[in-house]
mmCIF file of C-alpha atoms in Angstrom:
data_model
loop_
_atom_site.group_PDB
_atom_site.id
_atom_site.type_symbol
_atom_site.label_atom_id
_atom_site.label_comp_id
_atom_site.label_asym_id
_atom_site.label_seq_id
_atom_site.Cartn_x
_atom_site.Cartn_y
_atom_site.Cartn_z
ATOM 1 C CA MET E 540 78.229 -231.849 142.236
ATOM 2 C CA LEU E 541 79.774 -229.468 144.757
ATOM 3 C CA PRO E 542 79.909 -226.557 142.278
ATOM 4 C CA GLU E 543 76.206 -227.114 141.564
ATOM 5 C CA ILE E 544 75.373 -227.054 145.280
ATOM 6 C CA LEU E 545 77.437 -223.946 145.758
ATOM 7 C CA GLY E 546 75.732 -222.380 142.779
ATOM 8 C CA VAL E 547 72.301 -223.117 144.198
ATOM 9 C CA ALA E 548 73.350 -221.843 147.618
ATOM 10 C CA GLY E 549 74.751 -218.736 146.030
ATOM 11 C CA GLY E 550 71.525 -218.190 144.138
ATOM 12 C CA LEU E 551 69.486 -218.559 147.306
ATOM 13 C CA ALA E 552 71.798 -216.189 149.125
ATOM 14 C CA ALA E 553 71.487 -213.682 146.320
ATOM 15 C CA ALA E 554 67.723 -214.015 146.404
ATOM 16 C CA GLY E 555 67.760 -213.505 150.167
ATOM 17 C CA VAL E 556 69.928 -210.446 149.817
ATOM 18 C CA GLY E 557 67.590 -209.167 147.092
ATOM 19 C CA ALA E 558 64.533 -209.711 149.289
ATOM 20 C CA TRP E 559 66.284 -208.024 152.219
ATOM 21 C CA ALA E 560 67.242 -205.118 149.987
ATOM 22 C CA ALA E 561 63.681 -204.852 148.722
ATOM 23 C CA LEU E 562 62.383 -204.912 152.297
ATOM 24 C CA ARG E 563 64.880 -202.220 153.261
ATOM 25 C CA ALA E 564 63.798 -200.204 150.262
ATOM 26 C CA ARG E 565 60.181 -200.734 151.354
ATOM 27 C CA ASP E 566 61.035 -199.530 154.838
ATOM 28 C CA ARG E 567 62.454 -196.357 153.348
ATOM 29 C CA SER E 568 59.660 -195.882 150.800
ATOM 30 C CA GLU E 569 57.174 -193.043 150.896
ATOM 31 C CA SER E 570 54.058 -193.233 152.999
ATOM 32 C CA GLU E 571 51.051 -195.205 151.742
ATOM 33 C CA LEU E 572 47.802 -194.638 153.584
ATOM 34 C CA GLU E 573 44.984 -197.162 153.702
ATOM 35 C CA LEU E 574 41.488 -196.104 154.716
ATOM 36 C CA VAL E 575 40.576 -198.911 157.110
ATOM 37 C CA ASP E 576 37.090 -197.683 158.005
ATOM 38 C CA VAL E 577 34.807 -194.636 158.005
ATOM 39 C CA GLY E 578 31.971 -194.661 160.524
ATOM 40 C CA LEU E 579 29.261 -192.359 161.861
ATOM 41 C CA PHE E 580 27.828 -192.052 165.337
ATOM 42 C CA ARG E 581 26.248 -189.696 167.868
ATOM 43 C CA ASP E 582 27.340 -189.504 171.479
ATOM 44 C CA ASP E 583 23.721 -189.986 172.561
ATOM 45 C CA GLU E 584 20.898 -190.709 170.110
ATOM 46 C CA GLU E 585 18.253 -189.747 172.679
ATOM 47 C CA ALA E 586 19.913 -186.552 173.951
ATOM 48 C CA TRP E 587 18.134 -183.213 173.846
ATOM 49 C CA PRO E 588 19.277 -180.970 172.347
ATOM 50 C CA PRO E 589 20.659 -183.586 169.952
ATOM 51 C CA SER E 590 24.401 -184.122 169.821
ATOM 52 C CA PRO E 591 26.058 -183.497 166.427
ATOM 53 C CA PRO E 592 26.836 -186.401 164.110
ATOM 54 C CA THR E 593 30.493 -187.412 164.309
ATOM 55 C CA LEU E 594 32.649 -188.797 161.529
ATOM 56 C CA ASP E 595 35.053 -191.551 162.693
ATOM 57 C CA VAL E 596 38.087 -192.197 160.437
ATOM 58 C CA LYS E 597 40.510 -195.104 160.887
ATOM 59 C CA LEU E 598 43.785 -195.205 158.934
ATOM 60 C CA ARG E 599 46.861 -197.386 158.483
ATOM 61 C CA ASN E 600 50.208 -196.353 156.978
ATOM 62 C CA LEU E 601 51.466 -199.245 154.820
ATOM 63 C CA GLY E 602 54.567 -197.332 153.699
ATOM 64 C CA GLY E 603 57.914 -196.820 155.348
ATOM 65 C CA GLN E 604 57.842 -193.052 155.809
ATOM 66 C CA PRO E 605 55.555 -191.044 158.123
ATOM 67 C CA ALA E 606 52.358 -189.711 156.579
ATOM 68 C CA PHE E 607 51.464 -186.128 157.422
ATOM 69 C CA LEU E 608 47.697 -185.502 157.414
ATOM 70 C CA LYS E 609 47.035 -182.019 156.028
ATOM 71 C CA ARG E 610 43.273 -181.689 155.710
ATOM 72 C CA LEU E 611 39.984 -183.492 155.254
ATOM 73 C CA ASP E 612 37.775 -182.243 152.423
ATOM 74 C CA LEU E 613 34.060 -182.891 152.882
ATOM 75 C CA GLU E 614 32.522 -182.995 149.403
ATOM 76 C CA ILE E 615 28.773 -182.338 149.656
ATOM 77 C CA ALA E 616 26.688 -183.914 146.917
ATOM 78 C CA ASP E 617 23.220 -182.939 148.144
ATOM 79 C CA ALA E 618 21.327 -181.519 151.110
ATOM 80 C CA ALA E 619 17.667 -181.013 151.967
ATOM 81 C CA SER E 620 15.486 -179.768 154.772
ATOM 82 C CA PRO E 621 11.953 -180.834 153.817
ATOM 83 C CA ARG E 622 9.261 -179.015 155.737
ATOM 84 C CA ASN E 623 6.720 -181.038 157.645
ATOM 85 C CA PRO E 624 3.411 -180.299 155.839
ATOM 86 C CA PHE E 625 0.438 -179.382 158.005
ATOM 87 C CA LEU E 626 -3.163 -178.301 157.640
ATOM 88 C CA PRO E 627 -5.015 -175.728 159.771
ATOM 89 C CA TRP E 628 -6.717 -177.234 162.831
ATOM 90 C CA CYS E 629 -4.319 -180.206 162.712
ATOM 91 C CA GLY E 630 -1.156 -181.048 164.627
ATOM 92 C CA PHE E 631 2.190 -180.004 163.320
ATOM 93 C CA GLY E 632 2.261 -182.450 161.660
ATOM 94 C CA GLY E 633 28.758 -195.682 165.425
ATOM 95 C CA ILE E 634 32.060 -197.327 165.545
ATOM 96 C CA ARG E 635 33.799 -197.500 168.895
ATOM 97 C CA GLY E 636 36.637 -199.312 170.663
ATOM 98 C CA GLY E 637 40.103 -200.390 169.483
ATOM 99 C CA VAL E 638 42.446 -197.483 168.786
ATOM 100 C CA PRO E 639 41.429 -194.363 170.733
ATOM 101 C CA ALA E 640 40.842 -191.202 168.701
ATOM 102 C CA SER E 641 44.054 -189.172 168.657
ATOM 103 C CA GLU E 642 42.331 -185.925 167.580
ATOM 104 C CA THR E 643 38.819 -184.507 167.296
ATOM 105 C CA TYR E 644 38.046 -181.740 164.819
ATOM 106 C CA GLU E 645 34.936 -179.724 163.955
ATOM 107 C CA ALA E 646 33.409 -178.873 160.573
ATOM 108 C CA LEU E 647 30.656 -176.320 159.931
ATOM 109 C CA LEU E 648 28.580 -177.339 156.900
ATOM 110 C CA PRO E 649 27.047 -174.650 154.656
ATOM 111 C CA PRO E 650 23.314 -173.887 154.682
ATOM 112 C CA VAL E 651 21.123 -176.453 152.964
ATOM 113 C CA ALA E 652 20.204 -174.192 150.061
ATOM 114 C CA GLU E 653 23.890 -173.536 149.261
ATOM 115 C CA ALA E 654 25.419 -176.909 150.144
ATOM 116 C CA ALA E 655 25.139 -179.086 147.006
ATOM 117 C CA GLY E 656 28.374 -179.170 145.035
ATOM 118 C CA THR E 657 30.476 -177.434 147.685
ATOM 119 C CA THR E 658 33.490 -178.642 149.668
ATOM 120 C CA VAL E 659 34.276 -177.914 153.306
ATOM 121 C CA ALA E 660 37.993 -178.080 154.134
ATOM 122 C CA VAL E 661 38.879 -179.254 157.650
ATOM 123 C CA PRO E 662 42.547 -178.537 158.503
ATOM 124 C CA LEU E 663 44.351 -181.519 160.082
ATOM 125 C CA SER E 664 47.684 -181.638 161.864
ATOM 126 C CA GLN E 665 48.895 -185.108 162.797
ATOM 127 C CA VAL E 666 51.401 -187.734 161.682
ATOM 128 C CA ILE E 667 51.093 -191.511 161.191
ATOM 129 C CA ARG E 668 54.444 -193.313 161.366
ATOM 130 C CA GLY E 669 55.341 -195.992 158.849
ATOM 131 C CA GLY E 670 53.592 -199.274 159.661
ATOM 132 C CA ASP E 671 51.425 -197.575 162.311
ATOM 133 C CA VAL E 672 47.681 -196.930 162.652
ATOM 134 C CA ASP E 673 45.683 -193.893 163.727
ATOM 135 C CA ARG E 674 42.135 -192.705 164.212
ATOM 136 C CA PHE E 675 40.564 -189.253 164.332
ATOM 137 C CA GLN E 676 37.042 -187.854 164.519
ATOM 138 C CA VAL E 677 35.226 -184.863 163.025
ATOM 139 C CA ARG E 678 32.091 -183.396 164.604
ATOM 140 C CA LEU E 679 29.722 -182.097 161.925
ATOM 141 C CA GLU E 680 27.836 -178.896 162.743
ATOM 142 C CA THR E 681 25.195 -176.940 160.838
ATOM 143 C CA ARG E 682 23.393 -173.635 161.365
ATOM 144 C CA ALA E 683 20.406 -174.627 159.278
ATOM 145 C CA SER E 684 16.928 -173.706 160.450
ATOM 146 C CA PRO E 685 15.210 -176.192 162.780
ATOM 147 C CA GLY E 686 13.526 -179.149 161.151
ATOM 148 C CA ARG E 687 14.550 -182.339 159.388
ATOM 149 C CA ILE E 688 17.970 -181.664 157.862
ATOM 150 C CA PHE E 689 19.836 -184.154 155.664
ATOM 151 C CA TYR E 690 23.248 -184.044 153.964
ATOM 152 C CA ARG E 691 25.008 -186.528 151.697
ATOM 153 C CA LEU E 692 28.766 -186.030 151.674
ATOM 154 C CA ARG E 693 32.070 -187.810 151.099
ATOM 155 C CA PRO E 694 35.331 -187.400 153.076
ATOM 156 C CA ARG E 695 38.520 -186.950 151.047
ATOM 157 C CA LEU E 696 41.795 -187.087 152.980
ATOM 158 C CA VAL E 697 44.721 -184.991 151.716
ATOM 159 C CA TYR E 698 48.193 -185.862 153.019
ATOM 160 C CA ASP E 699 51.951 -185.327 152.494
ATOM 161 C CA GLY E 700 53.698 -182.567 150.561
ATOM 162 C CA ARG E 701 52.361 -183.543 147.147
ATOM 163 C CA ASP E 702 48.722 -183.398 148.279
ATOM 164 C CA ARG E 703 48.064 -187.074 147.765
ATOM 165 C CA ALA E 704 44.388 -187.872 148.231
ATOM 166 C CA LEU E 705 42.364 -190.765 149.595
ATOM 167 C CA ALA E 706 38.574 -190.705 149.136
ATOM 168 C CA GLY E 707 36.079 -192.398 151.430
ATOM 169 C CA PRO E 708 32.474 -193.588 150.879
ATOM 170 C CA TRP E 709 29.399 -191.377 150.492
ATOM 171 C CA LEU E 710 27.803 -190.749 153.881
ATOM 172 C CA ALA E 711 24.295 -189.676 154.919
ATOM 173 C CA VAL E 712 23.877 -187.599 158.101
ATOM 174 C CA TYR E 713 21.006 -185.684 159.668
ATOM 175 C CA TRP E 714 19.990 -183.130 162.254
ATOM 176 C CA HIS E 715 16.542 -182.857 163.782
ATOM 177 C CA THR E 716 14.402 -180.955 166.276
ATOM 178 C CA SER E 717 12.283 -183.884 167.402
ATOM 179 C CA MET E 718 12.067 -184.564 171.129
ATOM 180 C CA SER E 719 12.052 -188.268 170.273
ATOM 181 C CA GLY E 720 15.696 -187.988 169.284
ATOM 182 C CA ARG E 721 15.077 -189.262 165.751
ATOM 183 C CA PRO E 722 13.836 -187.789 162.472
ATOM 184 C CA THR E 723 10.463 -189.160 161.461
ATOM 185 C CA VAL E 724 8.073 -189.243 158.531
ATOM 186 C CA GLU E 725 4.344 -189.818 158.650
ATOM 187 C CA THR E 726 2.795 -193.125 157.677
ATOM 188 C CA PRO E 727 -0.062 -193.223 155.128
ATOM 189 C CA ALA E 728 -2.453 -193.713 158.046
ATOM 190 C CA ASP E 729 -1.098 -190.545 159.702
ATOM 191 C CA VAL E 730 -1.687 -188.523 156.537
ATOM 192 C CA GLN E 731 -5.214 -189.901 156.135
ATOM 193 C CA ALA E 732 -6.017 -189.041 159.754
ATOM 194 C CA GLU E 733 -4.832 -185.444 159.251
ATOM 195 C CA LEU E 734 -7.050 -185.108 156.173
ATOM 196 C CA GLU E 735 -10.081 -186.436 158.043
ATOM 197 C CA GLU E 736 -9.496 -184.102 160.995
ATOM 198 C CA PHE E 737 -9.111 -181.095 158.706
ATOM 199 C CA ALA E 738 -12.296 -181.930 156.790
ATOM 200 C CA GLY E 739 -14.200 -182.363 160.052
ATOM 201 C CA ARG E 740 -13.132 -178.952 161.315
ATOM 202 C CA VAL E 741 -14.109 -177.279 158.049
ATOM 203 C CA ARG E 742 -17.589 -178.849 158.292
ATOM 204 C CA GLU E 743 -17.883 -177.699 161.899
ATOM 205 C CA GLU E 744 -16.857 -174.100 161.148
ATOM 206 C CA ARG E 745 -19.085 -173.826 158.090
ATOM 207 C CA SER E 746 -22.079 -175.214 159.949
ATOM 208 C CA SER E 747 -21.692 -172.760 162.830
ATOM 209 C CA LEU E 748 -21.405 -169.754 160.472
ATOM 210 C CA ALA E 749 -23.990 -170.686 157.821
ATOM 211 C CA HIS E 750 -26.767 -168.595 159.349
ATOM 212 C CA LYS E 751 -24.630 -165.423 159.150
ATOM 213 C CA TRP E 752 -24.435 -165.339 155.353
ATOM 214 C CA PRO E 753 -24.295 -163.450 153.114
ATOM 215 C CA TYR E 754 -22.115 -160.567 154.279
ATOM 216 C CA ALA E 755 -22.316 -157.294 152.432
ATOM 217 C CA ARG E 756 -18.570 -156.693 152.213
ATOM 218 C CA ASP E 757 -15.415 -158.846 152.376
ATOM 219 C CA GLU E 758 -14.144 -156.852 155.345
ATOM 220 C CA ASP E 759 -17.197 -157.970 157.328
ATOM 221 C CA VAL E 760 -15.837 -161.527 157.386
ATOM 222 C CA PRO E 761 -14.981 -162.428 161.001
ATOM 223 C CA GLU E 762 -11.291 -162.179 161.951
ATOM 224 C CA PHE E 763 -11.323 -164.844 164.653
ATOM 225 C CA GLY E 764 -9.724 -168.265 164.361
ATOM 226 C CA TYR E 765 -8.630 -169.615 161.003
ATOM 227 C CA PHE E 766 -11.740 -168.402 159.252
ATOM 228 C CA ARG E 767 -9.846 -165.993 156.987
ATOM 229 C CA ALA E 768 -7.438 -168.717 155.826
ATOM 230 C CA PRO E 769 -7.747 -169.694 152.133
ATOM 231 C CA GLU E 770 -7.967 -173.342 153.256
ATOM 232 C CA PHE E 771 -11.424 -172.573 154.639
ATOM 233 C CA TRP E 772 -12.664 -171.487 151.221
ATOM 234 C CA TYR E 773 -10.809 -174.116 149.183
ATOM 235 C CA PRO E 774 -10.581 -177.199 151.424
ATOM 236 C CA GLU E 775 -10.325 -179.672 148.512
ATOM 237 C CA GLU E 776 -7.373 -177.744 147.100
ATOM 238 C CA ALA E 777 -5.826 -177.545 150.575
ATOM 239 C CA MET E 778 -6.009 -181.318 150.976
ATOM 240 C CA ARG E 779 -4.619 -181.963 147.511
ATOM 241 C CA ARG E 780 -1.696 -179.616 148.122
ATOM 242 C CA TYR E 781 -1.089 -181.217 151.512
ATOM 243 C CA VAL E 782 -0.652 -184.643 149.894
ATOM 244 C CA GLU E 783 1.585 -183.187 147.165
ATOM 245 C CA GLN E 784 3.773 -181.465 149.756
ATOM 246 C CA HIS E 785 4.230 -184.812 151.456
ATOM 247 C CA ARG E 786 5.108 -186.348 148.099
ATOM 248 C CA LYS E 787 7.778 -183.703 147.433
ATOM 249 C CA ALA E 788 9.221 -183.885 150.952
ATOM 250 C CA LEU E 789 9.472 -187.672 150.872
ATOM 251 C CA GLY E 790 10.994 -187.573 147.401
ATOM 252 C CA ARG E 791 13.746 -185.219 148.587
ATOM 253 C CA ILE E 792 14.503 -187.401 151.612
ATOM 254 C CA ILE E 793 14.880 -190.467 149.372
ATOM 255 C CA GLU E 794 16.934 -188.503 146.828
ATOM 256 C CA VAL E 795 19.469 -187.432 149.457
ATOM 257 C CA LEU E 796 19.697 -190.634 151.505
ATOM 258 C CA ALA E 797 19.378 -193.501 149.011
ATOM 259 C CA PRO E 798 22.733 -193.105 147.161
ATOM 260 C CA ALA E 799 24.758 -193.038 150.410
ATOM 261 C CA GLU E 800 26.945 -196.055 151.202
ATOM 262 C CA VAL E 801 27.061 -195.356 154.961
ATOM 263 C CA ARG E 802 24.115 -193.829 156.846
ATOM 264 C CA LEU E 803 23.922 -192.455 160.335
ATOM 265 C CA ALA E 804 21.516 -194.519 162.424
ATOM 266 C CA PRO E 805 18.487 -194.519 162.202
ATOM 267 C CA LEU E 806 18.433 -193.328 158.586
ATOM 268 C CA ASP E 807 17.978 -196.834 157.160
ATOM 269 C CA ASP E 808 14.627 -197.095 158.955
ATOM 270 C CA LEU E 809 13.688 -193.560 157.935
ATOM 271 C CA LEU E 810 14.493 -194.295 154.289
ATOM 272 C CA ARG E 811 12.369 -197.460 154.367
ATOM 273 C CA GLN E 812 9.403 -195.613 155.925
ATOM 274 C CA ALA E 813 9.731 -192.718 153.459
ATOM 275 C CA ARG E 814 9.491 -195.163 150.554
ATOM 276 C CA GLU E 815 6.496 -196.950 152.085
ATOM 277 C CA THR E 816 4.644 -193.690 152.737
ATOM 278 C CA LEU E 817 5.395 -192.355 149.265
ATOM 279 C CA ASP E 818 3.951 -195.540 147.744
ATOM 280 C CA GLY E 819 0.917 -195.301 150.047
ATOM 281 C CA LEU E 820 -0.018 -191.729 149.095
ATOM 282 C CA ASP E 821 -1.536 -192.909 145.814
ATOM 283 C CA GLY E 822 -4.110 -194.946 147.730
ATOM 284 C CA LEU E 823 -5.342 -192.118 149.967
ATOM 285 C CA ALA E 824 -8.945 -190.987 149.623
ATOM 286 C CA LEU E 825 -9.516 -187.247 149.999
ATOM 287 C CA PRO E 826 -12.542 -186.666 152.282
ATOM 288 C CA TYR E 827 -15.617 -185.360 150.473
ATOM 289 C CA LEU E 828 -16.903 -181.919 151.422
ATOM 290 C CA GLU E 829 -20.342 -180.841 150.192
ATOM 291 C CA ASP E 830 -20.572 -177.659 148.143
ATOM 292 C CA TRP E 831 -21.117 -174.450 150.078
ATOM 293 C CA ASP E 832 -23.228 -171.829 148.368
ATOM 294 C CA VAL E 833 -21.012 -168.860 149.213
ATOM 295 C CA ASP E 834 -18.604 -167.140 146.844
ATOM 296 C CA PRO E 835 -15.029 -166.844 148.203
ATOM 297 C CA PRO E 836 -13.765 -163.255 148.550
ATOM 298 C CA GLU E 837 -11.092 -161.988 146.182
ATOM 299 C CA TRP E 838 -8.400 -161.863 148.869
ATOM 300 C CA ALA E 839 -8.792 -165.606 149.487
ATOM 301 C CA ARG E 840 -8.277 -166.425 145.801
ATOM 302 C CA VAL E 841 -5.160 -164.251 145.600
ATOM 303 C CA SER E 842 -3.657 -165.537 148.856
ATOM 304 C CA TRP E 843 -4.183 -169.121 147.830
ATOM 305 C CA SER E 844 -2.686 -168.793 144.357
ATOM 306 C CA ASP E 845 0.366 -166.896 145.640
ATOM 307 C CA GLU E 846 1.236 -169.355 148.393
ATOM 308 C CA SER E 847 4.406 -171.373 147.689
ATOM 309 C CA ASP E 848 4.214 -175.128 148.010
ATOM 310 C CA ASP E 849 7.990 -175.702 147.973
ATOM 311 C CA SER E 850 8.686 -178.462 150.485
ATOM 312 C CA SER E 851 12.447 -178.090 150.790
ATOM 313 C CA SER E 852 14.511 -175.120 151.772
#
């Protein structure tokens, strides 16, 4: 019986030694980073000028050796800056607390028109010891023209001598020039109101000028106000194009934001409103304008046909 007990004890001792050896080997193993969380925030959502969006990265080293963070690649999938459509005579149209951030970096994103499919490399220089945690932040900057600016991107952390990589989720961020501190899109009611106001101003201008027709030459057309704008001569086309520009702008916003797994507040609300407005455009009624017995000048036809209706830069 005693030899059996000793054999069991010896087996347990051997197992303990094996576990201790494995633990020691684990302690001396290479680094193994875990991406605990990736968040987005602004220092002040209501600030003017708006503060840049900030990427917040939290990491844990599960390995036994220190992990050296070399760089953060920001892979940009898509970007858009849809213009806010308007008609003449109408209005133009995070994760906090816990571990403090050890470092804050800055990244300048490329212009919207050149951004899709590019990668921005952000050099890092910090170490996470084995079994330890760390957190760093990256402020995202852009030199894009003022307006509603959206990017969808993914952080990819590169660390240690062999350039091991750890990819994060797809993120949606924005910049804006709205005094409200948030990007906005019009509701269907807003679009309908703009159409009605435009149609009313066209009626008013045409009524006030009707007694002055016909003019002998195109150059005799008055220069004041918006009278020389093609929208005055082709108001139905102007209204149709206005709705289509909204449709394109909303489509681009949805295309950039919808696939993202993490969105900077308040992009969830913006995405919902963009979808609702896009659905509501089909139900809009273009205001009726009676025919006007005056032939448009040649310059108006040329200007109108040459005008671009691209809604995203």
